[in-house]
Short mmCIF file of C-alpha atoms in Angstrom, two decimals:
data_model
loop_
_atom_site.label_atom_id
_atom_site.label_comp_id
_atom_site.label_asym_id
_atom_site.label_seq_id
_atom_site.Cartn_x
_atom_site.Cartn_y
_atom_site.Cartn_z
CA UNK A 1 111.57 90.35 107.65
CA UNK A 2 113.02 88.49 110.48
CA UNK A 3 110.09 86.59 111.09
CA UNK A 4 110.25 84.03 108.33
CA UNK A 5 110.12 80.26 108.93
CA UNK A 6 112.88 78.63 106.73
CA UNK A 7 109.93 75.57 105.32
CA UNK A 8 108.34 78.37 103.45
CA UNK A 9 110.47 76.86 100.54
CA UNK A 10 113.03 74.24 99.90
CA UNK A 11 116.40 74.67 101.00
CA UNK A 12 119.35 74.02 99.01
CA UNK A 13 121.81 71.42 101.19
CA UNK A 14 124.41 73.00 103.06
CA UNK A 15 127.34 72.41 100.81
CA UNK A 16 125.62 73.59 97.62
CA UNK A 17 126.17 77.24 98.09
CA UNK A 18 127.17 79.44 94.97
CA UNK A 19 130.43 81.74 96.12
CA UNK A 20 129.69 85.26 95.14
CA UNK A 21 131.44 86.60 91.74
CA UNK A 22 134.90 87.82 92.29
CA UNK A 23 133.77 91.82 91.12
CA UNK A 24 131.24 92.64 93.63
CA UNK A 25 132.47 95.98 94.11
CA UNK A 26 129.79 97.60 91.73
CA UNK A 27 127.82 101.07 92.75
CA UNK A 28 125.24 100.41 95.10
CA UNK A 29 121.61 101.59 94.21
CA UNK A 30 120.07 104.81 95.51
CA UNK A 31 117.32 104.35 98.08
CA UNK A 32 118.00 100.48 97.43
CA UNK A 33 119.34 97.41 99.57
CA UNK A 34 120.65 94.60 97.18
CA UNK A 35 123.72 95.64 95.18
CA UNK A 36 122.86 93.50 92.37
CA UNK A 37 119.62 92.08 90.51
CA UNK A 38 121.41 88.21 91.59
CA UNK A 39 119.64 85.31 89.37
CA UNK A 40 117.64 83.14 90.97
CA UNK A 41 118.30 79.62 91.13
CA UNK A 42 115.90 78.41 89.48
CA UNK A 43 116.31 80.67 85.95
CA UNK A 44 119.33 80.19 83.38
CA UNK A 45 120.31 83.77 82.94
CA UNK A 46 122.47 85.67 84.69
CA UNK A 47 121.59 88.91 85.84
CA UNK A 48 124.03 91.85 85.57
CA UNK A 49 123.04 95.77 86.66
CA UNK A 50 124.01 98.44 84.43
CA UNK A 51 123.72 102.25 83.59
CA UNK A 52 121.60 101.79 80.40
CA UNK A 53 122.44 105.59 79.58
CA UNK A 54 118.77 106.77 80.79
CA UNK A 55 119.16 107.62 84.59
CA UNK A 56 123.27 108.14 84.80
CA UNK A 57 124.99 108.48 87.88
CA UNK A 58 124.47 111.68 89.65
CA UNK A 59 127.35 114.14 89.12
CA UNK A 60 128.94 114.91 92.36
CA UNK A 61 127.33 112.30 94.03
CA UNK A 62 128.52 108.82 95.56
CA UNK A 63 128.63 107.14 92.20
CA UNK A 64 125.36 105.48 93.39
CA UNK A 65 123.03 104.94 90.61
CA UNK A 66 120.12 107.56 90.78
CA UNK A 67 117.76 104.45 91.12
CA UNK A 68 117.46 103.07 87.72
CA UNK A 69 114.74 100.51 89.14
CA UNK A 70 111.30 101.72 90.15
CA UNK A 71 108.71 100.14 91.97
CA UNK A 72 105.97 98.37 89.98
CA UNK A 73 102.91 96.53 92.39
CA UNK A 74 100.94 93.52 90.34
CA UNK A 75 97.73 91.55 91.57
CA UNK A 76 98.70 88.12 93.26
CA UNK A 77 96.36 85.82 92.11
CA UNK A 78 95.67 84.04 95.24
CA UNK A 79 93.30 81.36 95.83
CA UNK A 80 93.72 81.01 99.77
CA UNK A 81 94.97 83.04 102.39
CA UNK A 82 96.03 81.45 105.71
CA UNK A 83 99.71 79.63 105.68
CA UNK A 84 100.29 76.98 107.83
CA UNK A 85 103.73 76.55 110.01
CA UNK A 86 105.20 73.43 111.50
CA UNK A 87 108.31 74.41 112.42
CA UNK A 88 109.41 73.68 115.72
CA UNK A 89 111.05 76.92 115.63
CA UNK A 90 108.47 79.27 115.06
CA UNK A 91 105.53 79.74 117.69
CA UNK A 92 103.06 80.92 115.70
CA UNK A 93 101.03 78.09 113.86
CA UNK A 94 99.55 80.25 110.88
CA UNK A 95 99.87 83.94 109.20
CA UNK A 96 98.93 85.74 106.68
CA UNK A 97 100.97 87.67 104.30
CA UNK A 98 99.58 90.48 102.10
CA UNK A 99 102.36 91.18 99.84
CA UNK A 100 104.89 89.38 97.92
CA UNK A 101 108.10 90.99 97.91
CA UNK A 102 109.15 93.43 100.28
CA UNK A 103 109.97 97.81 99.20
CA UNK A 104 111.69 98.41 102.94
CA UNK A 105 114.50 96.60 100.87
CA UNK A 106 116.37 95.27 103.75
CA UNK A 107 119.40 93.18 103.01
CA UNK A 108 119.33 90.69 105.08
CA UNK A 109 115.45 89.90 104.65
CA UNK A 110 114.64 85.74 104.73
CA UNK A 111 111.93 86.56 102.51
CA UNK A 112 114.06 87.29 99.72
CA UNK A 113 114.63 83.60 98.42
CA UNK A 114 110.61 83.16 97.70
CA UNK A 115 110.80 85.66 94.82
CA UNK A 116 112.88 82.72 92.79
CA UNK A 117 109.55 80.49 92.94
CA UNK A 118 108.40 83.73 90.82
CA UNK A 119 111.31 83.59 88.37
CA UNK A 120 112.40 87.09 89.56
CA UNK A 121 115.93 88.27 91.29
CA UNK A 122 115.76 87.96 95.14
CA UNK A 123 118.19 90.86 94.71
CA UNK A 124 116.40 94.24 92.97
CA UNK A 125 113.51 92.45 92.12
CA UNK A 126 112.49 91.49 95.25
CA UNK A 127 112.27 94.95 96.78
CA UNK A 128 110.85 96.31 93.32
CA UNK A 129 108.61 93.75 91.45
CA UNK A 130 105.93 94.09 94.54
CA UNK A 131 102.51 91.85 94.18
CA UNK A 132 99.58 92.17 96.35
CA UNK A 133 97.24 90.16 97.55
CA UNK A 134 94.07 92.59 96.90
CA UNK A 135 91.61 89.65 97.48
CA UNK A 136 92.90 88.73 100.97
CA UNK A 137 90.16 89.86 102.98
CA UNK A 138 87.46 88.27 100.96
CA UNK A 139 89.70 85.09 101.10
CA UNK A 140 90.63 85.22 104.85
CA UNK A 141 86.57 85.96 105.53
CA UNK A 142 85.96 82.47 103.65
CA UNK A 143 88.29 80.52 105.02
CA UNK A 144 87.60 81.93 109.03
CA UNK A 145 83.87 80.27 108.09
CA UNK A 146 85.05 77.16 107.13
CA UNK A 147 83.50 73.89 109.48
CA UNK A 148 87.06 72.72 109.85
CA UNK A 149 88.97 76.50 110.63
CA UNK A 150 90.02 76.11 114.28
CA UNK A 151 90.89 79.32 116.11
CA UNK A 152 94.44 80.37 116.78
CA UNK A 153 96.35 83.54 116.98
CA UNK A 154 97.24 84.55 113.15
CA UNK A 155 100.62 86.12 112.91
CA UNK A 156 100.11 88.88 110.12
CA UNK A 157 103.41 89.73 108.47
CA UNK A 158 105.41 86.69 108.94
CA UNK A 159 107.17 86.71 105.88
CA UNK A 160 107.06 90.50 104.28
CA UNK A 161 105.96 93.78 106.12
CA UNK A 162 102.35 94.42 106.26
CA UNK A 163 102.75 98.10 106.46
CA UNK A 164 105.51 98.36 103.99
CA UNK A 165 105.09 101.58 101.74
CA UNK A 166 102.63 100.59 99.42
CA UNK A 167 100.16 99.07 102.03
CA UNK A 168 99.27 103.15 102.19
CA UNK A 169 97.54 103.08 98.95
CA UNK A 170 96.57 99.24 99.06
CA UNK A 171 95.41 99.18 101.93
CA UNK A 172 94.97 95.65 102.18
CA UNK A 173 96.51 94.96 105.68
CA UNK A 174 93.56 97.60 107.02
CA UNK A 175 90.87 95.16 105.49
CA UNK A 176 92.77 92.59 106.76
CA UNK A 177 92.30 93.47 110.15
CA UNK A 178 88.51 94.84 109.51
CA UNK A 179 88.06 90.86 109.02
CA UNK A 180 89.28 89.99 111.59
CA UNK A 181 88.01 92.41 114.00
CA UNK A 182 84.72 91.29 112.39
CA UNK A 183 85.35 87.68 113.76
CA UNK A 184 87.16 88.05 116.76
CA UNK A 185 90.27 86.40 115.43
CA UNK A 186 93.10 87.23 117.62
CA UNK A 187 95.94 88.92 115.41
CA UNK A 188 99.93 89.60 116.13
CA UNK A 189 101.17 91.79 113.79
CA UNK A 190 105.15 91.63 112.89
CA UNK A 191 106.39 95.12 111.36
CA UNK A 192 109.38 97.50 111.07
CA UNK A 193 106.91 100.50 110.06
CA UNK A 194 105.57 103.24 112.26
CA UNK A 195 102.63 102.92 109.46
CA UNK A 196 100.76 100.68 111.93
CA UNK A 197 99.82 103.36 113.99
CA UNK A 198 97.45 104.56 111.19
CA UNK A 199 95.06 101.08 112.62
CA UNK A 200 94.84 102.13 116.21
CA UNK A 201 91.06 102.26 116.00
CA UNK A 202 91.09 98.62 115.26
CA UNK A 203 93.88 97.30 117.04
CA UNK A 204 93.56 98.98 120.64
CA UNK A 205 89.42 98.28 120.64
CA UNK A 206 90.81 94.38 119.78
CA UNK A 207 93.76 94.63 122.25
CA UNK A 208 91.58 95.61 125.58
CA UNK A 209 89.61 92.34 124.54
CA UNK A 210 92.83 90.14 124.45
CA UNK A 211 92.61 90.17 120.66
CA UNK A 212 95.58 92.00 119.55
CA UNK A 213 99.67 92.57 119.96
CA UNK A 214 102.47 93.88 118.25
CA UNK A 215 105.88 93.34 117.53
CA UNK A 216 108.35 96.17 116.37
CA UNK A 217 111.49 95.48 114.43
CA UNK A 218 114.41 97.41 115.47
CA UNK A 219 117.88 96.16 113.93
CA UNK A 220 119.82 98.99 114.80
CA UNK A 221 119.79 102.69 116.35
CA UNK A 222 122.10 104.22 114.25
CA UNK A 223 120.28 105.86 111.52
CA UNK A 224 123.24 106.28 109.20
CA UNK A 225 123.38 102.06 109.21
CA UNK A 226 119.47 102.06 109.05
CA UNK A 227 119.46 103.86 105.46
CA UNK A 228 121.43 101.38 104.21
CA UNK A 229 120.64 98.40 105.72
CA UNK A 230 116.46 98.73 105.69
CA UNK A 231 116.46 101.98 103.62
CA UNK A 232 112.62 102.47 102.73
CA UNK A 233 111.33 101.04 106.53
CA UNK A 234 110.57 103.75 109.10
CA UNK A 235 113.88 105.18 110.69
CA UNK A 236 114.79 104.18 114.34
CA UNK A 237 113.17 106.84 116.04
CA UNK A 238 110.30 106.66 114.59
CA UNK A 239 109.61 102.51 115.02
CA UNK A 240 110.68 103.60 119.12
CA UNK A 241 108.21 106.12 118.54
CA UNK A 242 105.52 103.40 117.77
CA UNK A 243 106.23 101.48 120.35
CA UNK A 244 105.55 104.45 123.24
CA UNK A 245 101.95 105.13 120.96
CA UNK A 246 100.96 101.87 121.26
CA UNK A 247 101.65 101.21 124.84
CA UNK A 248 99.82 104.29 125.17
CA UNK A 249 96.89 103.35 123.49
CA UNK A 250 96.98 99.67 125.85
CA UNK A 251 98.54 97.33 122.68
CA UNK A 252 100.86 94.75 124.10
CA UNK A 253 104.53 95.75 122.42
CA UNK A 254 107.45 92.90 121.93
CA UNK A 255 110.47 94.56 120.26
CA UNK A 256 112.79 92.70 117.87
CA UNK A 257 116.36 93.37 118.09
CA UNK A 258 116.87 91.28 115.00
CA UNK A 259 118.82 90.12 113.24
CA UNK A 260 121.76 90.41 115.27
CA UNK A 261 124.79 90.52 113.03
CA UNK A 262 128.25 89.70 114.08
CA UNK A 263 130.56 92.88 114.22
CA UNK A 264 127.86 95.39 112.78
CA UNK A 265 125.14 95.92 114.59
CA UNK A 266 125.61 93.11 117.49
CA UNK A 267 127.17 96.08 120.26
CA UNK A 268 124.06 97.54 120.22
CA UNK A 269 121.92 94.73 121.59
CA UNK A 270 121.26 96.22 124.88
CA UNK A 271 121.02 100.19 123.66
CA UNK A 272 118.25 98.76 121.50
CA UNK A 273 116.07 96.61 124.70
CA UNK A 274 116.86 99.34 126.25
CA UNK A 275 115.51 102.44 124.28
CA UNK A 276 112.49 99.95 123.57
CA UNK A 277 111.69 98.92 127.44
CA UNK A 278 112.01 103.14 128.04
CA UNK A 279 109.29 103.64 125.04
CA UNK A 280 106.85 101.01 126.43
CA UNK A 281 108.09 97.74 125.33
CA UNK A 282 107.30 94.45 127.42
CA UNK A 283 108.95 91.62 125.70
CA UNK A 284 111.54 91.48 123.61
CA UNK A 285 113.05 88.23 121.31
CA UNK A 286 116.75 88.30 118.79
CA UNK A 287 117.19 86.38 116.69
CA UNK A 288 121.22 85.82 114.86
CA UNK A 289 121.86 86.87 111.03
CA UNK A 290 120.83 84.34 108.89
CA UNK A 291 121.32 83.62 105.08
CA UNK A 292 120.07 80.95 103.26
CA UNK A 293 120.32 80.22 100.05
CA UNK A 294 121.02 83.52 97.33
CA UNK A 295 121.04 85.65 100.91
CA UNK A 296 124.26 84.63 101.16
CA UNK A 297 125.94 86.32 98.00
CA UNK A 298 123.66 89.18 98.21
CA UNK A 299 124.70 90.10 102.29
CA UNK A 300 128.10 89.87 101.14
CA UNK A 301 128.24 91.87 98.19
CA UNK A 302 126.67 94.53 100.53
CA UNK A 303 129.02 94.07 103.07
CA UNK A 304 132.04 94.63 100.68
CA UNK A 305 129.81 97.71 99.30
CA UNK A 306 129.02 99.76 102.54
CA UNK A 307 131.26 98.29 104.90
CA UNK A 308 134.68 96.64 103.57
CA UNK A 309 136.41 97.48 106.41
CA UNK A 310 134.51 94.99 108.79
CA UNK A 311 132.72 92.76 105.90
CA UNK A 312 135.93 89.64 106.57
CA UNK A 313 135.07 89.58 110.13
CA UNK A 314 131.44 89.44 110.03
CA UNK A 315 131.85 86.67 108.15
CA UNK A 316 134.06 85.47 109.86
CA UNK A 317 132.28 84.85 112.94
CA UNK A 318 129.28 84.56 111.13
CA UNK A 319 130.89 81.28 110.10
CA UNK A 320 132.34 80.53 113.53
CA UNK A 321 128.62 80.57 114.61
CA UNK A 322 127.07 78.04 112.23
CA UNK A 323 129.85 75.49 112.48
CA UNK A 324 131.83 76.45 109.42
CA UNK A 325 129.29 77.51 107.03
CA UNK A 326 128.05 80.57 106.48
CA UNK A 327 124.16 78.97 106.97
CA UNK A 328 123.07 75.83 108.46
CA UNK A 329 119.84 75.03 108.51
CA UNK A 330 119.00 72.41 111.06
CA UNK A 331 115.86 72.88 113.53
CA UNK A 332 116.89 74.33 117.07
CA UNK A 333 119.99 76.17 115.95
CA UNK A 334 118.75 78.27 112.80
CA UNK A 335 117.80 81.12 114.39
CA UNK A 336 120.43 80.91 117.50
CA UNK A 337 123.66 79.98 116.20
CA UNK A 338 126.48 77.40 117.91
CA UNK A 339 129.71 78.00 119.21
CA UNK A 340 131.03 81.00 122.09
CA UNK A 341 129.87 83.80 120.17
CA UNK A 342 126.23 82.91 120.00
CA UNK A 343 126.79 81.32 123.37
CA UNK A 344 127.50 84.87 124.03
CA UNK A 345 124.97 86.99 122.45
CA UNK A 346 122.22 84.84 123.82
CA UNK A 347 123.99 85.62 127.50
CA UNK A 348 123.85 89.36 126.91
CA UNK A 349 120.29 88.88 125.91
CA UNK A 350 119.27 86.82 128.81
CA UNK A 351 120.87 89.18 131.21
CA UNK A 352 119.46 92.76 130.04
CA UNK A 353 115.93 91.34 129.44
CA UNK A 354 116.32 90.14 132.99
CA UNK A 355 117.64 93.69 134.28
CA UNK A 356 114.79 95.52 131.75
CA UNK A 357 111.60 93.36 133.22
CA UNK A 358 111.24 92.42 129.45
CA UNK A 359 109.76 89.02 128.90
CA UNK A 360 109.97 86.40 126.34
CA UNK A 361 107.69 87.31 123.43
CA UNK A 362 104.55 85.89 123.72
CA UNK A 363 101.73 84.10 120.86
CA UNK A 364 99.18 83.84 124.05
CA UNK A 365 95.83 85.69 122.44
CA UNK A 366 92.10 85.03 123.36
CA UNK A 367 90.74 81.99 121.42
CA UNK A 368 87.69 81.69 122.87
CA UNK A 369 86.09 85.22 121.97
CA UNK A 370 85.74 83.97 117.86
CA UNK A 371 82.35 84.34 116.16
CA UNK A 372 81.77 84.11 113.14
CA UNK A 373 79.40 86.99 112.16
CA UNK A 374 76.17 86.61 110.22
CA UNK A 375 77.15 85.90 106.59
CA UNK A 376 75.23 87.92 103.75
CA UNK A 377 72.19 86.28 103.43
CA UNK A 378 71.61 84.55 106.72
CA UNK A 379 68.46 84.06 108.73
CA UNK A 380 69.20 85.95 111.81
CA UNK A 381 68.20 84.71 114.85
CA UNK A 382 65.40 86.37 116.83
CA UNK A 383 66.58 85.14 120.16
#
């Protein structure tokens, strides 16, 4: 996601970045983002991806490996719910995430360093070795009755998608929200998936109350880019589509052209506010590429996968925008950049939100409606 506040885990100083190995050029994955299964830092093996004579490489094909991984979801054995943010950087002040690891596989995903704290790949395993949090509405219920829970809007899919392809069998984002509708607790939800449509009976009842928004992801418009950017999150037309259905049904719609990324996807800044404001959009935010820690070797052995032809100049002026390094981490510049070409990008954005009537993205959600229901077991009150 492009959501994810950097303190979520420790950062690795600047200078201590590990240069990718010298043969990237391997076959990318079918239906996958990450080109390679990269070891996390915190393990002492290394990881290598190869054709273990059980799936092959499809005859005729791209040489792409007919996807030798597959998708396994585990329990997350959680013990609370709500995550607190103090970044100065981030408006929202706490979320909830019900998944760990993310199947819309998109390379350029912030999340993907947390998987290392689980001794997996933020590569492969990240967008394969899924866990779910299937207790997270009996957890978020406990901790909204808490004495010492004070209301504020709860930002659901800060770090991975909510409504990423397993959340259709999980369902736990659904319950989720059935908690919080429950309690009044205003909810902004951050997705990429035209799967959110499927909670419109909770989410426009909690909108007309001041309860509810939602904020689509769209990177790109060109679908060919899309597949193998994001290549398991709802294509462009649909997440536009989305956005018109829920300004239909009266939910308040911020569109996401993030990440920008230098050279790739950065011309089509105002296409994107644009074909959002059309479907229904009323705020819109961008925020520039960013790669911290293993990010770093993973975007670029994409980049020399699916697009060698540009992959020296995105980095290039990736590196012209964070002051030589390909990262820097610093509060008030992460997400923005330095120099004339995020000087620039953030000029293109000002102007076309200006000429679209879209406004800055908003966190502003009706505190003062929570109520805790009647817990099981309660004396109810006769008055």
């Amino acid at each position: 996601m492009d959501e994810t506040p950097d303190d979520a885990w420790r950062e690795l100083p600047d200078d201590e970045w590990h240069e990718p190995p010298d043969e990237i050029r391997r076959p990318p994955v079918k239906g996958r983002g990450a080109v390679s299964n990269a070891t996390g830092r915190y393990e002492r093996e290394t990881r290598a991806l190869t054709d273990d004579g059980w799936t092959g490489y499809e005859e005729g094909g791209n040489g792409a490996l007919s996807d030798p991984v597959r998708t396994t979801v585990s329990p997350a054995s959680a013990r609370s719910i709500i995550a607190r943010n103090q970044s100065p950087d981030v408006a929202f002040d706490q979320s909830v995430n019900p998944y760990q690891g993310c199947e819309h596989a998109c390379i350029y995903c912030f999340a993907r360093p947390t998987h290392a704290y689980l001794n997996l790949s933020p590569g492969l395993d990240f967008e394969t070795k899924l866990f779910a949090k299937r207790n997270a509405a009996e957890l978020l219920a406990r901790e909204l009755r808490a004495k010492s829970y004070a209301c504020k809007p709860l930002a659901l899919g800060a770090n991975t998608d909510p409504y990423q392809p397993v959340e259709r069998t999980e369902g736990i984002t659904r319950r989720v929200l059935e908690v919080c509708r429950a309690f009044n607790q205003p909810v902004s939800i951050i997705t990429k998936s035209a799967l959110v449509l499927r909670d419109l009976d909770i989410l426009a009842p909690m909108a007309a109350e001041g309860l509810a928004a939602v904020s689509l992801s769209v990177t790109t418009l060109d679908r060919g880019l899309a597949r193998v950017m994001e290549p398991r999150a709802s294509t462009p037309p649909r997440r536009l589509d989305a956005i018109r259905d829920l300004a239909r049904a009266g939910v308040p719609v911020s569109v996401l052209a993030s990440p920008m990324i230098p050279a790739l996807n950065d011309h089509e800044l105002e296409a994107i506010l644009e074909a959002a404001a059309e479907a229904g959009a009323t705020a819109a935010s961008t925020i520039l590429l960013r790669l911290p820690l293993e990010i770093a070797t993973l975007f670029e052995e994409w980049l020399r996968v699916h697009a060698p032809d540009r992959a020296d100049r995105v980095l290039s002026l990736m590196r012209q925008s964070r002051d030589g390094a390909l990262y820097r981490s610093g509060f008030g510049t992460r997400m923005t950049g330095t120099g004339p070409y995020a000087e620039l990008l953030r000029h293109r954005f000002r102007l076309a939100c200006r000429r679209l009537g879209l406004g800055e993205r908003s966190w502003r959600l009706d505190c003062t409606r929570f109520r805790p229901p009647p817990a099981k077991g309660d004396q109810l009150s006769l008055l």
